[in-house]
Coordinates of C-alpha atoms in Angstrom, one line a residue:
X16 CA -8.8 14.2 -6.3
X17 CA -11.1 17.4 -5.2
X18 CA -9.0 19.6 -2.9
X19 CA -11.6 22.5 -3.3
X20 CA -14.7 22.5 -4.3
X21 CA -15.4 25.6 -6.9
X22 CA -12.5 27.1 -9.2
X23 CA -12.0 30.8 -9.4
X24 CA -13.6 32.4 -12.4
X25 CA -10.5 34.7 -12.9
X26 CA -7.4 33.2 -14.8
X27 CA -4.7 32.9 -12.2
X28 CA -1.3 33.9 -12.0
X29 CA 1.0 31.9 -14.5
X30 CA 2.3 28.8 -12.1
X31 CA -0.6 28.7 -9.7
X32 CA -2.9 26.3 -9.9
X33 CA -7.0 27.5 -9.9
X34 CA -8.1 25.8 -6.6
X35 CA -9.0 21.9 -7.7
X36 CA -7.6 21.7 -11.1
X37 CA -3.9 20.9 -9.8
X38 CA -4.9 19.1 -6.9
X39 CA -7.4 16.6 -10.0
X40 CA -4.5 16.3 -12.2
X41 CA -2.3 14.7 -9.6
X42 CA -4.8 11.6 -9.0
X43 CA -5.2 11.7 -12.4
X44 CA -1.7 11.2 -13.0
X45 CA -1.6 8.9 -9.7
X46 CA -4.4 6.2 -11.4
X47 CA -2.4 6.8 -15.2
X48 CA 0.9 5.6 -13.1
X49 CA -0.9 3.0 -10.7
X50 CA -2.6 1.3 -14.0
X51 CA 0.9 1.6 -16.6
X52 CA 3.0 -0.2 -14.1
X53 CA 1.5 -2.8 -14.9
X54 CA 2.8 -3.1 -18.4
X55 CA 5.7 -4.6 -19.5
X56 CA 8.1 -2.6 -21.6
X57 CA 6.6 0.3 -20.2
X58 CA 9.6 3.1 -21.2
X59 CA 9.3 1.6 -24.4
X60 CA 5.6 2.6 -25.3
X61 CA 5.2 4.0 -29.0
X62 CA 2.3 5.8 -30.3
X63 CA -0.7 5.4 -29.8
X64 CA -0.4 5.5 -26.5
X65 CA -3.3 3.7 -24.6
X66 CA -6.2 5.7 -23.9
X67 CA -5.9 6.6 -20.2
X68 CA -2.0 7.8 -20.8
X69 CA -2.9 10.0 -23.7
X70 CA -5.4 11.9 -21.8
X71 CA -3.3 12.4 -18.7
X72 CA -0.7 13.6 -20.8
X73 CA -2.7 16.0 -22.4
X74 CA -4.1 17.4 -19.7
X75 CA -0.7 17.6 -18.6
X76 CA 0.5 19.8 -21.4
X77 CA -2.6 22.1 -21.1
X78 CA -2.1 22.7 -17.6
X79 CA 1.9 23.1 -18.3
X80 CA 1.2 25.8 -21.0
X81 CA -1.7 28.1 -18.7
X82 CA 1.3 28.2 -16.0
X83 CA 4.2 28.9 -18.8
X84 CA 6.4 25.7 -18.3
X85 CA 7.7 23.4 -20.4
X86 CA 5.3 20.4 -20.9
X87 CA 6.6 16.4 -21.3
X88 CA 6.9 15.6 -24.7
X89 CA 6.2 11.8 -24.1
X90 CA 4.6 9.3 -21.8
X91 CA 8.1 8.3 -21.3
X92 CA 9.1 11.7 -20.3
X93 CA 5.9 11.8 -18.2
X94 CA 7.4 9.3 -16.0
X95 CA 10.4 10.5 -15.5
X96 CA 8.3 14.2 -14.8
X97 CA 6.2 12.1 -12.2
X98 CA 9.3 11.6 -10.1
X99 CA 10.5 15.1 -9.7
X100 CA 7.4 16.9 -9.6
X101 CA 5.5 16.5 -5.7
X102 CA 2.3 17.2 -4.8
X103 CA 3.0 20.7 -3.1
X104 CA 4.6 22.1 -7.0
X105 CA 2.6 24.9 -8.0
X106 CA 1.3 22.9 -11.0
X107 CA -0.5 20.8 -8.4
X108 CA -0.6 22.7 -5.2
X109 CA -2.4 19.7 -3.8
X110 CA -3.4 20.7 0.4
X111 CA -1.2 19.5 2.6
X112 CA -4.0 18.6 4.4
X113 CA -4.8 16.2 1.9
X114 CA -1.5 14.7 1.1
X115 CA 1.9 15.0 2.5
X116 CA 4.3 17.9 1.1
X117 CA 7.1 16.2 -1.4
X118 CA 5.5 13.4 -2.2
X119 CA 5.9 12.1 -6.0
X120 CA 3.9 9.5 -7.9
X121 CA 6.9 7.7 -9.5
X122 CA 9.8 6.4 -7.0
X123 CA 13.5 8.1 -8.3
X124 CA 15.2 4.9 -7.9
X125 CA 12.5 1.9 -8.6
X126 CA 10.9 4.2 -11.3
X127 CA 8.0 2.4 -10.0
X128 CA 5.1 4.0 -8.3
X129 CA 5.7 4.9 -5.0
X130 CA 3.1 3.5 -2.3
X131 CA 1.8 7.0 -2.0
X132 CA 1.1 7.3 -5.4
X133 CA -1.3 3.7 -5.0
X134 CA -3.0 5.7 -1.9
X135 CA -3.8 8.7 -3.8
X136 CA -5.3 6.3 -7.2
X137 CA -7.5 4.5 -4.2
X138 CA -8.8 7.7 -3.4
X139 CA -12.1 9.2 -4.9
X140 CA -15.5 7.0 -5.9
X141 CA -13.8 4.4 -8.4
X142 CA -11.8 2.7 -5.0
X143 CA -8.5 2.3 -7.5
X144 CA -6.2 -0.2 -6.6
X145 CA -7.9 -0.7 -3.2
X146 CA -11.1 -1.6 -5.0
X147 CA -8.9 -4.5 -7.1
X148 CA -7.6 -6.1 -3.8
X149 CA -11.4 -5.6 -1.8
X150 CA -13.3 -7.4 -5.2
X151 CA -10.0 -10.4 -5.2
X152 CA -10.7 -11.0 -1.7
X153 CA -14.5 -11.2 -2.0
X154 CA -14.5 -13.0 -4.7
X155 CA -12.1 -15.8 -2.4
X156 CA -14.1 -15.5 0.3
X157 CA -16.8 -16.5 -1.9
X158 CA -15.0 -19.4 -2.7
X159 CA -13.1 -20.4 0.2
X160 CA -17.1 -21.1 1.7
X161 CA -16.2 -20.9 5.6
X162 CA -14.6 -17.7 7.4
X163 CA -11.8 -20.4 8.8
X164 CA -11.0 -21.3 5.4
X165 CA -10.9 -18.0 3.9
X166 CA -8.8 -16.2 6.7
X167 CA -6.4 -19.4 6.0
X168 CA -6.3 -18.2 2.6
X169 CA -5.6 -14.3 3.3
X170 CA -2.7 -15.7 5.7
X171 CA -0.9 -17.4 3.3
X172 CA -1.4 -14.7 1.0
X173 CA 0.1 -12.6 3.1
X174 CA 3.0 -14.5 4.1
X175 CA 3.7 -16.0 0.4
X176 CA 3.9 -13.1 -1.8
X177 CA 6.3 -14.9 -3.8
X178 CA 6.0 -18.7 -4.4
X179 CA 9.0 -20.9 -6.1
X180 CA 8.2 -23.7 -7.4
X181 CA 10.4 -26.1 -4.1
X182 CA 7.9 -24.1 -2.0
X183 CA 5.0 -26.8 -2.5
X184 CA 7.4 -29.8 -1.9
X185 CA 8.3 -27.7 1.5
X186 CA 7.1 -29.4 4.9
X187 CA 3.5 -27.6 5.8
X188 CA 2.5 -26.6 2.5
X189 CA -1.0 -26.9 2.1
X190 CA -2.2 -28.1 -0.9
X191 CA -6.0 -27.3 -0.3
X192 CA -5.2 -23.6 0.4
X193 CA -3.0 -23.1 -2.8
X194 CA -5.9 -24.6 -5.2
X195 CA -8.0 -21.9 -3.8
X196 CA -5.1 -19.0 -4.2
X197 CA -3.3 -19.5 -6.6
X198 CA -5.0 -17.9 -9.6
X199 CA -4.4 -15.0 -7.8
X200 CA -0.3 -15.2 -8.6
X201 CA 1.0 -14.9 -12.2
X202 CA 4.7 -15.0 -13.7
X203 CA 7.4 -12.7 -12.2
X204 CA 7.2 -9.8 -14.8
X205 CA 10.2 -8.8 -16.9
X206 CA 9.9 -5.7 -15.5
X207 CA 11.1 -6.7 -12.0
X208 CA 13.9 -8.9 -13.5
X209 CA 17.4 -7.4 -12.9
X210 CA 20.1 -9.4 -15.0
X211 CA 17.6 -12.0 -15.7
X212 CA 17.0 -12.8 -11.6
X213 CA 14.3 -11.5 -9.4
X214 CA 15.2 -9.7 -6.2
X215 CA 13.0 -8.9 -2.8
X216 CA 13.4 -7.6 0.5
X217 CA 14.6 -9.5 3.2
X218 CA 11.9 -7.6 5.1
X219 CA 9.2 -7.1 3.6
X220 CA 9.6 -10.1 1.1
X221 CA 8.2 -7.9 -1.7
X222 CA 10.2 -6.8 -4.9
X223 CA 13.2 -5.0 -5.2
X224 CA 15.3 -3.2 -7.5
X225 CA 18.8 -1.4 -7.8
X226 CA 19.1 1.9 -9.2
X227 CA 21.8 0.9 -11.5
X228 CA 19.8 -2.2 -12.5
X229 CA 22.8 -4.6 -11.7
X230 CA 22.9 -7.4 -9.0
X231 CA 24.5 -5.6 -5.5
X232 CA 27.1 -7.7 -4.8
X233 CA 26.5 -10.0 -1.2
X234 CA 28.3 -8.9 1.8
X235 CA 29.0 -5.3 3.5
X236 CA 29.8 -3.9 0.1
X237 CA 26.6 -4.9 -1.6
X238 CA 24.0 -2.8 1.7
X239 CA 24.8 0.5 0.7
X240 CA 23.7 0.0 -3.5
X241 CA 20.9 2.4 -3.6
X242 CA 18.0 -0.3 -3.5
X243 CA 13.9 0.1 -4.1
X244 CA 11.9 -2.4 -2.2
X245 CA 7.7 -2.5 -2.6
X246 CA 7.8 -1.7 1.1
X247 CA 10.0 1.9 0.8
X248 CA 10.7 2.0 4.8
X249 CA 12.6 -1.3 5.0
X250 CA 16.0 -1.3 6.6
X251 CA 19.0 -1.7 4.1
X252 CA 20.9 -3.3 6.3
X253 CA 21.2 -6.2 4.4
X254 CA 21.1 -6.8 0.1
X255 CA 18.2 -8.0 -1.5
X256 CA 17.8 -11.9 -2.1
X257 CA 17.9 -13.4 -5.4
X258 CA 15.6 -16.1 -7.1
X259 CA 18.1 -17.3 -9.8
X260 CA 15.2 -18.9 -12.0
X261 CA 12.3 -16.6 -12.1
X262 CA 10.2 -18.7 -14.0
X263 CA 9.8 -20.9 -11.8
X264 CA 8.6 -18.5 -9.4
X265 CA 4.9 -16.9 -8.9
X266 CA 4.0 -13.4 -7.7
X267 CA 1.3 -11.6 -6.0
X268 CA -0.6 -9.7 -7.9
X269 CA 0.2 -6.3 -6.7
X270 CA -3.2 -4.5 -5.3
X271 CA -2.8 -7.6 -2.9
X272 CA 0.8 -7.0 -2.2
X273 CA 0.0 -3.2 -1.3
X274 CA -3.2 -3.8 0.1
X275 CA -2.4 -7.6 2.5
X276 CA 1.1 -7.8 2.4
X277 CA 2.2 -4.5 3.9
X278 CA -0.2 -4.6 6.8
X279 CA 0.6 -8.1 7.3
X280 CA 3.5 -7.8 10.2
X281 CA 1.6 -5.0 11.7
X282 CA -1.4 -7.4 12.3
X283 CA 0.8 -10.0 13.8
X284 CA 2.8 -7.4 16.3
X285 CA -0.4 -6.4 16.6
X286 CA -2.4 -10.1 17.7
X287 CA 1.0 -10.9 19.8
X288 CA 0.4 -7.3 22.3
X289 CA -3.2 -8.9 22.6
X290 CA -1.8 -12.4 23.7
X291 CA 0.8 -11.2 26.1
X292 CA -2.0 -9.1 27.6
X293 CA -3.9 -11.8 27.7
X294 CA -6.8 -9.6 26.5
X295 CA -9.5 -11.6 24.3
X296 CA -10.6 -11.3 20.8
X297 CA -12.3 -13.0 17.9
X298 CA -11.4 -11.8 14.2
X299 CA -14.3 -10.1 12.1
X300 CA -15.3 -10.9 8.5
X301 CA -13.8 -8.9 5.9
X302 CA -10.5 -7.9 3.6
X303 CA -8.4 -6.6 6.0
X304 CA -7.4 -7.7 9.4
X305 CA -10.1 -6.6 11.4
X306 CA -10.8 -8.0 15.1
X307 CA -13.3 -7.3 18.2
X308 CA -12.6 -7.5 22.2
X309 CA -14.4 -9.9 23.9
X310 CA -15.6 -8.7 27.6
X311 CA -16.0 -5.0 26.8
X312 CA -19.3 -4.8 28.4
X313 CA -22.5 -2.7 26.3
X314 CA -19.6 -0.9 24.3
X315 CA -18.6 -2.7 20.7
X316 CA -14.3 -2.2 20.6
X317 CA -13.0 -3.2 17.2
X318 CA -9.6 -3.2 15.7
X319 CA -8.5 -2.5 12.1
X320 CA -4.9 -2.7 11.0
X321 CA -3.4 -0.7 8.2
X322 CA 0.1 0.3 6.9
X323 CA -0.9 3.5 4.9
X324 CA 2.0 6.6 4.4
X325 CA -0.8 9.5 4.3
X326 CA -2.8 10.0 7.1
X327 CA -5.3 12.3 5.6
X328 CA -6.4 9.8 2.7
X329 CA -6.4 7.0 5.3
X330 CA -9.0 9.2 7.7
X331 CA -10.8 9.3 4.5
X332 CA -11.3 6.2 4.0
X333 CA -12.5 5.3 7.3
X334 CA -14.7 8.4 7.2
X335 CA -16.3 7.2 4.1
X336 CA -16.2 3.7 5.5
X337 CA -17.3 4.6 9.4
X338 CA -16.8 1.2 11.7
X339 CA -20.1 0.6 13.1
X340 CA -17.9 -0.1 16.4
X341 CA -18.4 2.4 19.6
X342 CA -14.9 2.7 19.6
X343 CA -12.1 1.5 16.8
X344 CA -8.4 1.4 17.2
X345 CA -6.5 2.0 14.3
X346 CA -3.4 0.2 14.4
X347 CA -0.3 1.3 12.0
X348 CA 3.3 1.0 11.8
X349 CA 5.3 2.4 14.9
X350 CA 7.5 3.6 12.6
X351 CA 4.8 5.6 10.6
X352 CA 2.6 7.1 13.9
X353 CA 5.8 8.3 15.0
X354 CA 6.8 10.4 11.8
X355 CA 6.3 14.1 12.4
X356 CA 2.7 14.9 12.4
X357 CA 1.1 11.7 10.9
X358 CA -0.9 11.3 14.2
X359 CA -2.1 15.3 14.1
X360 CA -2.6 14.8 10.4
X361 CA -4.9 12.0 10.7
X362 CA -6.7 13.5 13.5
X363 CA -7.5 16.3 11.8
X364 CA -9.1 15.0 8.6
X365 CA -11.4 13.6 10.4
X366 CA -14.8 14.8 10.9
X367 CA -15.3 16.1 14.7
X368 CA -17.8 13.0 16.0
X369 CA -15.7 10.4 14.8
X370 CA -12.9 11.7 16.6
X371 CA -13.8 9.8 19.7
X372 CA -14.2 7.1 18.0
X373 CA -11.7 6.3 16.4
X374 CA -7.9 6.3 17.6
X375 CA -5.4 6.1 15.9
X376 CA -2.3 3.7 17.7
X377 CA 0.3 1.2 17.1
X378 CA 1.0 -2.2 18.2
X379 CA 3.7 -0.9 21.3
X380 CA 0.4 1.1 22.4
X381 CA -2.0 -1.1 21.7
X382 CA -2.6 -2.5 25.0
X383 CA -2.5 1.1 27.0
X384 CA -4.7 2.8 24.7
X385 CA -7.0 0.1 25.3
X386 CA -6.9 0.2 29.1
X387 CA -6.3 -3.0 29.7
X388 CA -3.3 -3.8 32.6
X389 CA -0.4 -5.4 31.0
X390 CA 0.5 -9.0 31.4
X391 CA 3.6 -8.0 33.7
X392 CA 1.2 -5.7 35.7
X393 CA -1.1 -8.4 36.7
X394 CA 1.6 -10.5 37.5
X395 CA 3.4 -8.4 39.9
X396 CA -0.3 -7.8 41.5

């Protein structure tokens, strides 16, 4: 993860980082994470460790001993080091520019990896766990045959990252749509059981998990446990659900989850501004929810939806994947374009002629930004 582009031929002063090494170590340590996660027992792991740890946590060590701190002993102690140490710690000293200030790969109650720390593996030539979830989708789009099938597909991926076993006995289930998905789900893993039960978010309906790995208790009592959720910004206004008998249950696998799921109630407040603006669209191929206006005249107006925490990375992205559109609204969260600076942030990262071009907005501004009346307005006319 290049934050500079030459390194200082002088050794630098013990705890700074020489410009790029940090700044490479923390993806580094952001793909070892994203890739671990995945396997059971992780905390457990004995020697040999696999690979891809082994050299993270050497590099680790060396770059631990030039600044004169003490390095992690273990992959397990790794982990734990990847949830106190952000990206702006002098062992890193990754640009703010680049990523936000505080952020940590590993989440401090989850001890999963945070959804930055999937942004930050995506980022760079290899596409990380972005490039998973882009080669699953082509490969069912390949499959589904027709664009109608296939977007039926990604919907009920996105709206069914869990499946229990009563959900295909449920009225509406589609039995065609589920042959073509569902070698995409596998068993819940152990490593999201808590007390032998699986809990999610009544938001976000992804996983959850209590810090104290014990069950909250339902009621008033049970909201305030300190809870993880795959989402991070959910509202803990209410505990997490429980699915008492995990095997008969299926999950998502999780590059889909971060990559379809979490953009997936964006895209709808999204489409439902559209419709009450009565302004027209057709969706485009591809991955991610992506649509164009009907009626624009000569200019091409697309829309791409995206629930990403770092604005920089995501400007990346779209700067190293430039929509062919005249213009291209960029639709996140409300919640996340109104965080201090994400909108400057993203805005900045991007080069100077695409700033016109794209715009970055929500679903509550869609419609404005667009410059289209609102429903009401042409009512009242």
């Amino acid at each position: 993860m290049r934050a500079a582009s030459a390194g200082r031929a002088d050794r630098p002063d013990a705890g700074e980082a020489p410009e790029g090494v940090g700044s490479d170590l923390f993806g580094e340590l952001a793909r070892m994470v994203a890739a671990l996660s995945e396997v059971q027992g992780l905390r457990s792991f004995t020697l040999p460790y696999p690979d891809l740890a082994q050299r993270a946590l050497d590099h680790t060590v060396m770059r631990c001993l030039d600044a004169g701190e003490a390095p992690p002993r273990s992959l397990p102690e790794l982990w734990e080091w990847c949830q106190t140490r952000p990206s702006d710690d002098p062992l890193f000293a990754v640009p703010s520019s680049l990523v936000s200030p505080g952020t940590t790969l590993v989440h401090r109650v989850g001890r999963m990896p945070t959804r930055s720390c999937l942004e930050v593996a995506s980022h760079g030539p290899d596409g990380g766990v972005a490039a998973r979830a882009r080669a699953l989708l082509g490969d069912l789009h390949a499959r589904s045959g027709t664009e109608e099938s296939y977007r039926q597909c990604r919907a009920f991926l996105a709206r069914h990252p869990v499946v229990h076993q009563q959900d295909r006995f449920a009225p509406g289930w589609n039995r065609a749509v589920w042959s073509r998905v569902k070698s995409l789900y596998g068993p819940l893993p152990e490593f999201l059981l808590v007390d032998g039960d699986f809990l999610y978010c009544p938001s976000c309906r992804l996983p959850a998990l209590p810090r104290d790995s014990t069950v909250p208790v339902p009621g008033p009592s049970g909201t305030g446990a300190e809870v993880w959720c795959e989402g991070e910004d959910c509202p803990c206004d209410a505990p997490p659900r429980l699915i008492r008998e995990p095997d008969q249950a299926w999950i998502l696998q999780r590059s889909l989850r971060w990559y379809l799921v979490l953009p997936h109630r964006t895209d709808e407040a999204a489409r439902e501004a559209l419709e009450r603006a009565e302004v027209a669209y057709e969706p485009l191929p591809g991955p991610l929810p992506a649509y164009r206006l009907r009626d624009t005249g000569p200019r091409i107006v697309d829309i791409q939806v995206y629930d990403r925490l770092q604005p920089a990375l995501l400007a990346a992205h779209l700067t190293d994947n430039t929509p062919l559109a005249d213009r291209t609204l960029v639709v996140v969260p409300d919640a996340l374009a109104g965080r201090d600076g994400y909108r400057q942030a993203f805005t900045d990262a991007l080069p100077a002629l695409l700033r016109d071009r794209l715009v970055l907005t929500t679903p509550m501004d869609l419609v404005p930004d667009l410059g289209q009346p609102r429903r009401e307005e042409k009512d009242d006319a």
